[in-house]
Short mmCIF file of C-alpha atoms in Angstrom, two decimals:
data_model
loop_
_atom_site.label_atom_id
_atom_site.label_comp_id
_atom_site.label_asym_id
_atom_site.label_seq_id
_atom_site.Cartn_x
_atom_site.Cartn_y
_atom_site.Cartn_z
CA MET A 1 -2.26 -1.38 46.12
CA GLU A 2 -0.21 -2.66 49.37
CA ARG A 3 2.19 -0.07 50.81
CA GLU A 4 6.03 -1.24 50.75
CA GLY A 5 6.65 -3.40 53.57
CA SER A 6 2.84 -4.41 54.31
CA PRO A 7 2.36 -8.00 54.71
CA GLN A 8 0.80 -9.85 51.80
CA PRO A 9 -2.41 -11.55 52.23
CA PRO A 10 -2.29 -15.15 50.92
CA PRO A 11 -3.98 -14.96 47.20
CA ARG A 12 -7.46 -15.99 46.93
CA GLU A 13 -8.80 -18.49 44.45
CA GLY A 14 -8.74 -16.98 41.05
CA SER A 15 -6.67 -13.85 41.88
CA SER A 16 -3.44 -13.05 40.02
CA PRO A 17 -0.22 -15.15 40.56
CA PRO A 18 2.71 -13.45 42.21
CA GLY A 19 4.15 -11.00 40.13
CA GLU A 20 1.05 -10.29 37.86
CA ARG A 21 -1.40 -7.17 37.93
CA PRO A 22 -4.95 -7.68 39.13
CA ALA A 23 -7.26 -6.92 36.25
CA SER A 24 -8.29 -3.62 37.85
CA ASP A 25 -4.60 -2.21 38.08
CA LEU A 26 -3.99 -3.70 34.28
CA GLY A 27 -6.69 -1.67 33.46
CA GLN A 28 -5.72 1.53 35.28
CA ALA A 29 -2.42 1.62 33.72
CA LEU A 30 -3.50 0.99 30.37
CA SER A 31 -5.66 3.89 31.05
CA GLN A 32 -2.77 6.10 32.34
CA ILE A 33 -0.93 4.74 28.86
CA LEU A 34 -3.76 5.98 27.01
CA HIS A 35 -4.09 9.29 28.82
CA ARG A 36 -0.28 10.29 28.02
CA LEU A 37 -0.85 9.10 24.26
CA THR A 38 -4.40 11.18 23.55
CA GLY A 39 -3.93 13.84 26.35
CA PRO A 40 -2.44 17.32 26.24
CA GLU A 41 1.05 15.82 27.27
CA SER A 42 0.91 13.94 24.33
CA ARG A 43 2.11 16.84 22.63
CA ARG A 44 5.84 16.38 24.46
CA GLY A 45 7.78 13.64 22.93
CA SER A 46 9.25 12.47 25.91
CA ALA A 47 5.74 11.57 27.56
CA ARG A 48 5.12 9.79 24.11
CA ASN A 49 8.11 7.77 24.27
CA ALA A 50 7.77 6.95 28.11
CA ALA A 51 4.44 5.84 27.19
CA LEU A 52 5.73 3.36 24.69
CA GLN A 53 8.34 2.03 27.09
CA ASP A 54 5.57 1.57 29.48
CA LEU A 55 3.13 -0.13 27.37
CA SER A 56 6.26 -2.46 26.06
CA ALA A 57 7.07 -3.15 29.80
CA LEU A 58 3.39 -4.22 30.77
CA LEU A 59 2.93 -6.45 27.74
CA GLU A 60 6.13 -8.16 29.19
CA ALA A 61 4.79 -8.23 32.42
CA THR A 62 1.32 -9.26 32.14
CA GLY A 63 0.08 -12.94 31.43
CA CYS A 64 -2.01 -13.54 28.66
CA ASP A 65 -5.23 -14.61 30.80
CA ARG A 66 -4.89 -11.46 32.44
CA LEU A 67 -4.42 -9.31 29.40
CA PHE A 68 -7.24 -10.52 27.62
CA ALA A 69 -9.96 -11.19 30.91
CA GLY A 70 -12.81 -9.11 30.73
CA SER A 71 -13.33 -8.70 27.28
CA ASP A 72 -16.84 -9.76 27.24
CA THR A 73 -17.90 -7.11 29.84
CA PRO A 74 -19.96 -4.34 28.09
CA LEU A 75 -16.94 -1.92 27.95
CA GLY A 76 -14.68 -4.60 27.27
CA GLY A 77 -12.43 -4.45 30.02
CA ALA A 78 -8.59 -4.24 29.82
CA PRO A 79 -8.81 -5.48 26.29
CA GLY A 80 -11.49 -2.53 25.64
CA THR A 81 -9.07 -0.04 27.05
CA LEU A 82 -5.87 -1.86 25.07
CA GLY A 83 -7.95 -1.65 21.71
CA ALA A 84 -8.30 2.18 22.45
CA VAL A 85 -3.97 2.08 23.15
CA THR A 86 -3.86 0.37 19.75
CA ALA A 87 -5.81 3.03 18.07
CA ALA A 88 -3.96 5.66 19.67
CA LEU A 89 -0.80 4.14 18.77
CA GLU A 90 -2.00 3.96 14.82
CA LYS A 91 -2.79 7.60 15.02
CA HIS A 92 0.64 8.41 16.77
CA ALA A 93 2.62 6.60 13.94
CA ALA A 94 0.39 8.27 10.83
CA PRO A 95 1.79 11.04 8.97
CA ARG A 96 0.01 14.40 9.16
CA LYS A 97 -0.16 17.16 6.32
CA GLU A 98 2.02 19.09 8.34
CA GLU A 99 4.73 16.66 8.41
CA GLY A 100 5.98 17.49 5.07
CA GLY A 101 9.76 17.30 3.65
CA ALA A 102 12.61 14.70 4.27
CA ASP A 103 12.99 15.85 7.88
CA GLY A 104 9.16 15.08 8.84
CA CYS A 105 8.88 11.87 6.93
CA SER A 106 11.89 10.71 8.56
CA ALA A 107 10.37 11.48 11.81
CA VAL A 108 7.29 9.41 10.77
CA ALA A 109 8.97 6.26 9.73
CA GLU A 110 11.10 6.49 12.74
CA LYS A 111 7.59 6.47 15.03
CA ALA A 112 6.16 3.79 12.93
CA ALA A 113 9.18 1.51 13.26
CA ALA A 114 8.92 2.11 17.25
CA VAL A 115 4.97 1.32 17.13
CA GLY A 116 5.49 -1.71 14.80
CA LEU A 117 7.75 -3.32 17.16
CA LEU A 118 5.25 -2.86 19.97
CA PHE A 119 2.32 -4.02 17.91
CA THR A 120 4.62 -7.39 16.84
CA LYS A 121 5.04 -7.90 20.80
CA LEU A 122 1.22 -7.40 21.23
CA LEU A 123 0.24 -9.88 18.55
CA ARG A 124 2.85 -12.27 19.64
CA ARG A 125 1.27 -12.45 23.17
CA VAL A 126 -2.13 -12.87 21.00
CA GLU A 127 -0.27 -16.01 19.51
CA SER A 128 0.97 -17.26 23.07
CA ALA A 129 -2.81 -17.04 24.49
CA LYS A 130 -3.89 -19.07 21.18
CA GLU A 131 -1.56 -21.83 22.18
CA SER A 132 -2.28 -21.65 25.93
CA PRO A 133 -5.14 -23.93 26.92
CA GLY A 134 -6.12 -22.02 29.80
CA CYS A 135 -6.67 -19.10 27.75
CA LEU A 136 -9.71 -18.44 25.91
CA ALA A 137 -10.69 -14.93 25.83
CA TRP A 138 -7.90 -13.73 22.98
CA LYS A 139 -10.32 -14.07 20.10
CA ARG A 140 -12.62 -11.57 21.84
CA GLY A 141 -9.53 -9.59 22.68
CA LEU A 142 -8.47 -9.37 18.88
CA ARG A 143 -11.60 -8.14 18.20
CA HIS A 144 -10.45 -5.04 19.59
CA LEU A 145 -7.14 -5.02 18.28
CA ALA A 146 -7.13 -6.05 14.71
CA GLY A 147 -8.51 -3.19 12.96
CA PRO A 148 -6.19 -0.28 13.87
CA ILE A 149 -3.36 -2.74 13.52
CA TYR A 150 -4.24 -3.51 10.04
CA VAL A 151 -4.68 0.29 9.12
CA PHE A 152 -1.25 0.85 10.80
CA ALA A 153 0.38 -2.27 8.55
CA ILE A 154 -1.25 -0.95 5.35
CA THR A 155 -0.10 2.73 5.91
CA HIS A 156 3.50 1.92 6.42
CA SER A 157 3.93 -0.71 4.30
CA LEU A 158 3.02 0.83 1.13
CA GLN A 159 5.97 2.80 -1.00
CA GLN A 160 5.20 6.17 -0.07
CA PRO A 161 7.11 9.42 0.91
CA TRP A 162 6.65 8.70 4.71
CA THR A 163 8.05 5.34 4.76
CA ARG A 164 11.47 4.11 4.75
CA PRO A 165 12.89 0.86 4.25
CA GLY A 166 13.22 0.03 7.87
CA ALA A 167 9.72 0.90 8.61
CA ARG A 168 8.33 -0.75 5.75
CA GLU A 169 9.72 -4.02 6.85
CA VAL A 170 8.69 -3.91 10.43
CA ALA A 171 4.92 -2.84 9.04
CA ARG A 172 4.92 -6.24 6.44
CA GLU A 173 6.00 -8.02 9.58
CA VAL A 174 3.29 -6.71 11.21
CA LEU A 175 0.99 -7.55 8.57
CA ALA A 176 2.02 -10.97 8.24
CA LEU A 177 1.59 -11.89 12.09
CA LEU A 178 -1.86 -10.23 11.87
CA LEU A 179 -2.73 -12.86 9.10
CA ARG A 180 -1.58 -15.51 11.14
CA VAL A 181 -3.12 -14.93 14.51
CA THR A 182 -6.50 -14.02 12.46
CA GLU A 183 -5.96 -17.35 10.74
CA CYS A 184 -6.31 -15.68 7.24
CA GLY A 185 -4.40 -16.91 4.06
CA SER A 186 -4.86 -13.08 2.63
CA VAL A 187 -5.66 -9.94 3.14
CA ALA A 188 -8.57 -10.43 0.87
CA GLY A 189 -9.70 -13.27 3.45
CA PHE A 190 -8.96 -11.19 6.31
CA LEU A 191 -11.37 -8.34 5.00
CA HIS A 192 -14.32 -10.08 3.07
CA GLY A 193 -13.94 -13.68 5.57
CA GLU A 194 -11.80 -16.22 5.31
CA HIS A 195 -14.96 -18.98 5.03
CA GLU A 196 -18.22 -18.99 3.66
CA GLY A 197 -20.53 -16.93 5.73
CA GLU A 198 -17.76 -15.29 7.81
CA LYS A 199 -18.01 -11.42 8.46
CA GLY A 200 -14.52 -10.36 7.42
CA ARG A 201 -13.36 -6.98 8.99
CA PHE A 202 -13.93 -4.51 5.96
CA ALA A 203 -16.92 -2.80 7.26
CA GLU A 204 -14.84 -2.49 10.59
CA ILE A 205 -11.66 -0.89 8.39
CA LEU A 206 -14.07 1.30 6.74
CA GLY A 207 -15.71 2.84 10.16
CA LEU A 208 -12.12 3.30 11.05
CA LEU A 209 -11.15 5.34 7.96
CA GLN A 210 -14.28 7.31 7.84
CA PRO A 211 -13.49 10.30 10.16
CA ASP A 212 -10.43 11.06 7.70
CA LEU A 213 -12.38 10.42 4.37
CA ASN A 214 -15.17 13.21 4.34
CA LYS A 215 -14.88 16.83 2.85
CA GLU A 216 -13.21 18.55 5.83
CA SER A 217 -10.48 16.12 6.88
CA TRP A 218 -9.47 13.77 4.17
CA LYS A 219 -6.32 15.51 3.44
CA ASN A 220 -5.34 16.01 7.12
CA ASN A 221 -3.83 12.36 6.68
CA PRO A 222 -2.24 11.69 3.51
CA ALA A 223 -2.19 8.11 4.12
CA THR A 224 -5.46 7.55 4.44
CA LYS A 225 -6.63 7.65 0.95
CA HIS A 226 -3.86 5.44 0.24
CA VAL A 227 -4.77 3.10 2.59
CA PHE A 228 -8.82 3.12 1.54
CA SER A 229 -7.81 2.74 -2.39
CA TRP A 230 -5.77 -0.10 -1.62
CA THR A 231 -8.01 -1.73 0.63
CA LEU A 232 -10.91 -1.25 -1.53
CA GLN A 233 -8.62 -2.95 -4.42
CA GLN A 234 -8.35 -6.24 -2.36
CA VAL A 235 -12.03 -7.01 -2.10
CA THR A 236 -14.02 -7.92 -5.32
CA ARG A 237 -17.53 -9.75 -6.16
CA PRO A 238 -19.47 -10.83 -4.52
CA TRP A 239 -18.44 -9.29 -1.27
CA LEU A 240 -18.24 -5.63 -2.26
CA ASN A 241 -21.86 -4.71 -3.49
CA GLN A 242 -23.06 -4.48 0.38
CA HIS A 243 -20.52 -1.49 0.90
CA LEU A 244 -21.15 0.32 -1.87
CA GLU A 245 -23.20 2.94 0.33
CA ARG A 246 -19.84 3.63 2.18
CA ILE A 247 -17.42 3.46 -0.58
CA LEU A 248 -18.96 5.59 -3.33
CA PRO A 249 -18.93 8.92 -1.49
CA PRO A 250 -14.99 8.74 -0.83
CA SER A 251 -14.18 7.48 -4.32
CA LEU A 252 -16.19 10.53 -6.01
CA LEU A 253 -14.39 12.67 -3.10
CA ILE A 254 -11.13 11.74 -4.29
CA SER A 255 -11.61 11.66 -7.91
CA ASP A 256 -13.41 15.15 -7.71
CA ASP A 257 -10.29 16.70 -6.20
CA TYR A 258 -8.19 19.44 -8.33
CA GLN A 259 -4.56 17.39 -8.19
CA ILE A 260 -4.15 15.08 -10.79
CA GLU A 261 -2.40 12.40 -7.99
CA ASN A 262 -5.88 12.33 -6.26
CA LYS A 263 -8.11 12.57 -9.74
CA VAL A 264 -5.96 9.13 -10.81
CA LEU A 265 -6.20 7.42 -7.16
CA GLY A 266 -10.07 8.16 -7.23
CA VAL A 267 -10.77 7.12 -11.09
CA HIS A 268 -8.98 3.67 -9.61
CA CYS A 269 -11.19 3.28 -7.12
CA LEU A 270 -14.34 4.15 -9.36
CA HIS A 271 -13.25 1.79 -11.76
CA HIS A 272 -12.61 -1.25 -9.37
CA ILE A 273 -16.35 -0.22 -8.26
CA VAL A 274 -17.63 -0.75 -11.60
CA LEU A 275 -16.10 -3.63 -12.39
CA ASN A 276 -17.10 -5.42 -8.95
CA VAL A 277 -20.28 -4.51 -8.29
CA PRO A 278 -23.48 -5.85 -10.38
CA ALA A 279 -25.11 -3.37 -12.75
CA ALA A 280 -28.32 -3.57 -11.10
CA ASP A 281 -26.98 -1.99 -7.69
CA LEU A 282 -25.27 0.47 -9.55
CA LEU A 283 -28.54 1.68 -11.55
CA GLN A 284 -30.25 1.93 -8.00
CA TYR A 285 -30.99 5.65 -6.83
CA ASN A 286 -29.39 7.23 -10.05
CA ARG A 287 -25.87 5.93 -9.00
CA ALA A 288 -24.62 4.68 -12.68
CA GLN A 289 -25.46 8.42 -13.43
CA VAL A 290 -23.53 9.59 -10.77
CA LEU A 291 -20.63 7.77 -11.78
CA TYR A 292 -20.82 8.40 -15.47
CA HIS A 293 -21.05 12.27 -14.64
CA ALA A 294 -17.76 12.25 -12.46
CA LEU A 295 -16.06 10.15 -15.14
CA PHE A 296 -17.03 11.94 -18.16
CA ASN A 297 -15.71 15.11 -16.34
CA HIS A 298 -12.26 13.66 -16.46
CA LEU A 299 -12.45 13.53 -20.39
CA TYR A 300 -11.86 17.29 -20.62
CA THR A 301 -9.06 17.59 -18.22
CA PRO A 302 -5.61 18.17 -20.29
CA GLU A 303 -3.43 16.31 -18.10
CA HIS A 304 -1.53 13.00 -19.48
CA HIS A 305 -2.04 11.02 -16.13
CA LEU A 306 -5.55 10.26 -17.02
CA ILE A 307 -4.90 8.84 -20.51
CA GLN A 308 -2.27 6.72 -19.07
CA LEU A 309 -4.69 5.54 -16.80
CA ILE A 310 -7.07 4.73 -19.67
CA LEU A 311 -4.37 3.05 -21.60
CA THR A 312 -3.49 0.84 -18.59
CA HIS A 313 -6.74 -0.65 -18.37
CA MET A 314 -7.36 -1.07 -22.04
CA GLU A 315 -4.09 -2.90 -23.01
CA PRO A 316 -5.02 -5.99 -21.10
CA GLU A 317 -8.51 -5.91 -20.97
CA HIS A 318 -10.61 -8.41 -22.90
CA ARG A 319 -14.17 -8.13 -22.29
CA ILE A 320 -16.14 -6.94 -24.98
CA LEU A 321 -18.32 -4.68 -23.58
CA LEU A 322 -15.76 -2.75 -21.60
CA ARG A 323 -13.36 -2.68 -24.63
CA ARG A 324 -16.23 -0.77 -26.44
CA THR A 325 -16.63 1.75 -23.65
CA TYR A 326 -12.96 2.28 -23.80
CA ALA A 327 -12.98 2.57 -27.48
CA ARG A 328 -15.54 5.10 -27.64
CA ASN A 329 -14.30 7.43 -25.49
CA LEU A 330 -10.51 7.25 -26.76
CA PRO A 331 -11.31 9.82 -29.48
CA ALA A 332 -11.90 12.52 -27.12
CA PHE A 333 -8.99 12.37 -25.30
CA VAL A 334 -6.53 12.14 -28.36
CA LYS A 335 -8.70 15.37 -29.46
CA ARG A 336 -8.17 17.19 -26.20
CA LEU A 337 -4.37 16.57 -26.09
CA GLY A 338 -3.92 17.15 -29.83
CA ILE A 339 -0.27 17.10 -30.66
CA LEU A 340 0.81 16.25 -27.17
CA THR A 341 -0.59 12.57 -27.97
CA VAL A 342 2.56 11.96 -28.74
CA ARG A 343 3.87 11.38 -25.54
CA HIS A 344 1.77 8.73 -25.57
CA TRP A 345 2.75 6.95 -28.90
CA LYS A 346 3.91 3.90 -28.03
CA ARG A 347 0.99 2.59 -25.76
CA LEU A 348 -1.62 4.28 -28.06
CA GLU A 349 -0.12 2.03 -30.71
CA ARG A 350 -0.21 -1.10 -28.68
CA VAL A 351 -3.88 -0.41 -27.92
CA ILE A 352 -4.57 0.44 -31.41
CA LEU A 353 -3.05 -2.65 -32.90
CA GLY A 354 -4.35 -5.14 -30.29
CA TYR A 355 -8.25 -3.58 -30.65
CA LEU A 356 -7.96 -3.68 -34.24
CA GLU A 357 -7.20 -7.63 -34.25
CA VAL A 358 -10.44 -8.49 -32.41
CA TYR A 359 -13.97 -8.70 -33.60
CA ASP A 360 -16.45 -7.37 -31.61
CA GLY A 361 -19.59 -8.39 -32.38
CA PRO A 362 -22.09 -7.31 -35.56
CA GLU A 363 -21.94 -3.36 -34.81
CA GLU A 364 -17.90 -3.46 -34.65
CA GLU A 365 -18.02 -0.71 -32.52
CA ALA A 366 -14.75 -1.01 -30.73
CA ARG A 367 -12.77 -1.54 -34.07
CA LEU A 368 -14.82 1.48 -35.85
CA LYS A 369 -13.62 3.85 -32.68
CA THR A 370 -10.26 2.40 -32.60
CA LEU A 371 -9.61 3.06 -36.22
CA GLU A 372 -10.94 6.85 -35.78
CA THR A 373 -8.73 7.11 -32.69
CA LEU A 374 -5.82 5.79 -35.47
CA LYS A 375 -7.03 8.58 -37.97
CA LEU A 376 -6.85 11.47 -35.07
CA LEU A 377 -3.32 9.95 -34.03
CA MET A 378 -2.04 10.30 -37.61
CA GLN A 379 -3.39 13.92 -38.08
CA TYR A 380 -1.93 15.24 -34.65
CA THR A 381 1.65 13.29 -34.71
CA TRP A 382 2.13 13.00 -38.56
CA PRO A 383 5.79 13.46 -38.07
CA ARG A 384 6.49 10.53 -36.16
CA VAL A 385 4.54 8.54 -38.38
CA SER A 386 6.81 7.78 -40.91
CA CYS A 387 8.80 5.58 -38.68
CA ARG A 388 5.83 3.39 -37.83
CA LEU A 389 4.98 2.92 -41.67
CA VAL A 390 5.63 -0.90 -41.75
CA VAL A 391 3.70 -1.93 -38.62
CA LEU A 392 0.74 0.06 -39.20
CA LEU A 393 0.44 -0.74 -42.90
CA LYS A 394 0.48 -4.52 -41.92
CA ALA A 395 -2.34 -4.00 -39.06
CA LEU A 396 -4.34 -2.54 -41.33
CA LEU A 397 -4.20 -4.58 -44.29
CA LYS A 398 -5.14 -7.50 -42.45
CA LEU A 399 -7.74 -5.81 -41.18
CA ILE A 400 -9.02 -5.07 -44.51
CA CYS A 401 -8.60 -8.83 -45.58
CA ASP A 402 -10.09 -9.96 -42.21
CA VAL A 403 -13.29 -7.92 -42.87
CA ALA A 404 -13.34 -8.88 -46.80
CA ARG A 405 -13.49 -12.41 -46.29
CA ASP A 406 -15.83 -12.02 -42.84
CA SER A 407 -18.51 -14.67 -43.40
CA SER A 408 -20.41 -13.84 -40.12
CA LEU A 409 -23.53 -11.94 -39.53
CA THR A 410 -22.02 -8.79 -39.61
CA PRO A 411 -24.21 -6.48 -41.72
CA GLU A 412 -22.65 -5.40 -44.94
CA THR A 413 -23.19 -1.80 -43.93
CA VAL A 414 -20.92 -2.18 -40.86
CA LYS A 415 -18.22 -4.29 -43.44
CA GLY A 416 -18.44 -1.10 -45.43
CA ALA A 417 -17.81 1.58 -42.50
CA LEU A 418 -14.62 -0.67 -41.86
CA LEU A 419 -13.34 -1.00 -44.68
CA GLU A 420 -13.98 2.99 -45.79
CA GLU A 421 -12.26 4.03 -42.35
CA ALA A 422 -9.25 1.41 -43.34
CA THR A 423 -8.85 2.99 -46.26
CA ASP A 424 -9.00 6.67 -44.95
CA CYS A 425 -6.34 5.40 -42.40
CA LEU A 426 -4.32 4.10 -45.51
CA LEU A 427 -4.63 7.26 -47.08
CA LEU A 428 -3.24 9.42 -44.27
CA LEU A 429 -0.66 6.88 -43.98
CA ASP A 430 0.34 7.33 -47.68
CA ARG A 431 0.21 11.41 -47.02
CA CYS A 432 2.41 10.95 -43.92
CA SER A 433 5.00 8.88 -45.41
CA GLN A 434 5.40 10.94 -48.85
CA GLY A 435 4.02 8.08 -50.87
CA GLN A 436 5.61 5.34 -49.89
CA VAL A 437 2.54 3.54 -49.09
CA LYS A 438 1.31 3.38 -52.65
CA GLY A 439 4.85 1.77 -53.76
CA LEU A 440 4.41 -0.80 -50.98
CA LEU A 441 1.14 -1.72 -52.26
CA ALA A 442 2.13 -1.99 -56.17
CA LYS A 443 1.89 -5.50 -56.15
CA ILE A 444 -1.21 -6.50 -54.55
CA PRO A 445 -3.74 -6.10 -57.14
CA GLN A 446 -1.72 -8.60 -59.41
CA SER A 447 -1.39 -11.26 -56.75
CA CYS A 448 -4.54 -11.01 -54.57
CA LYS A 449 -7.75 -12.35 -55.96
CA ASP A 450 -10.16 -10.55 -53.55
CA SER A 451 -12.16 -7.65 -55.00
CA LYS A 452 -12.93 -5.82 -52.01
CA VAL A 453 -9.32 -5.87 -50.99
CA VAL A 454 -8.01 -4.81 -54.55
CA GLU A 455 -10.70 -2.04 -54.44
CA CYS A 456 -9.52 -0.74 -51.25
CA VAL A 457 -5.91 -0.89 -52.55
CA ARG A 458 -6.76 0.95 -56.06
CA LYS A 459 -8.42 3.70 -54.04
CA VAL A 460 -5.13 4.77 -52.13
CA GLN A 461 -3.12 4.33 -55.42
CA LEU A 462 -5.59 6.59 -57.74
CA VAL A 463 -5.72 9.49 -54.67
CA SER A 464 -2.05 9.23 -54.17
CA GLU A 465 -1.33 9.96 -57.63
CA GLY A 466 -3.70 13.14 -57.20
CA ALA A 467 -7.51 11.72 -58.05
CA PRO A 468 -10.25 13.28 -55.78
CA TYR A 469 -11.55 11.16 -52.72
CA SER A 470 -14.35 12.22 -50.26
CA GLY A 471 -13.81 9.74 -48.16
CA THR A 472 -11.32 11.27 -45.20
CA LYS A 473 -11.34 14.89 -44.44
CA ASN A 474 -7.74 14.94 -42.53
CA PHE A 475 -6.02 15.85 -45.47
CA ALA A 476 -6.18 19.31 -45.34
CA VAL A 477 -4.28 19.17 -41.95
CA LEU A 478 -1.48 17.23 -43.83
CA SER A 479 -1.09 19.81 -46.96
#
């Protein structure tokens, strides 16, 4: 640099206009800012704040053509260093394990707001470069910036303990601006590619998250698991399977944790993978078996978050194969929780009623397992059953009528099993309601002409009057 007062030579062709830094000076200034953000002095708040102020001033003083010049060099030139600064800023604003408590979270939100304003300024420079016909390097320059800025935006836009309304608003503005400058209509398009054949940035984001997603480090930054989970949910078929090797290990790691919050988060990730990766890919290299064992272990966790998660997915599910899978495992959850199942009564009831209405093929596995679940529910929570008497009675009678009139290819043995299970449920319902079912069914034999329906009703009436019945084994519990 020229000393103060030295005569300035006339600008050479291609040199910086007056008032702008040459590319070499820009790179040096960015390197100094990077050092202050990542070096030993970064522990001092004053040094970090000074670095943020210097970067803000640098962005304002540097023209778009200079800011992104040299991005096609092997090391990326000034844009490569700017990308490293961007990554350092993302790390600077990220929450750390030791920053718990209200004061720590407020400090994180304060840093996030300051960094978010810088990212907004930087992306607006990119936007200006796009509109400038003389600046053609912005796209290559953006390649160094998009990943860290995305991670920052998701980290601080989600509703989490370390975020505050002001910081969330800034982060969401950063995300919207990022999508605009990358010409993406959605986060999903940003990740898997907006157009056919476009690569997308999902692999890059996974690469940025990977250092904080291994066994030793994944709890150091409490945001990483949430950014990973939220980002994973945005990528669906047919784009997800090519990333299976990178998304399965972190999902298994998170689900295998002792904390319920992490178990639930991990199961969400595994569920998304199962839904969006072809079965052939899951069957390769024994992955399906690994998934099965990981999920099976959760069946015996005596916590309510897991059954809540299962019921949340069961209720809206319309695919028959998944309905069967859910229904097959639901009795194990009810057995495990026992009387504590009463906490989930309302949602369980909705699931049971919904599943009893839908025919699920010749085997009727979903409805049979749902009836088994209903019997267990009434057995463990019998004091609550009488207040739901009418609703359950209507559902069971409707099921019996539907099965009795079924003219499909369902084998008679399956129909018989459904009728027997439904009759068992009616008997339990009668016992839980102190014989009210018998009275409510009294007029059916006179008005109904279907022999199978009448037979089920008569069984209930006879057993209610004291006749022996070998169908259900649950009466002893209620005696």
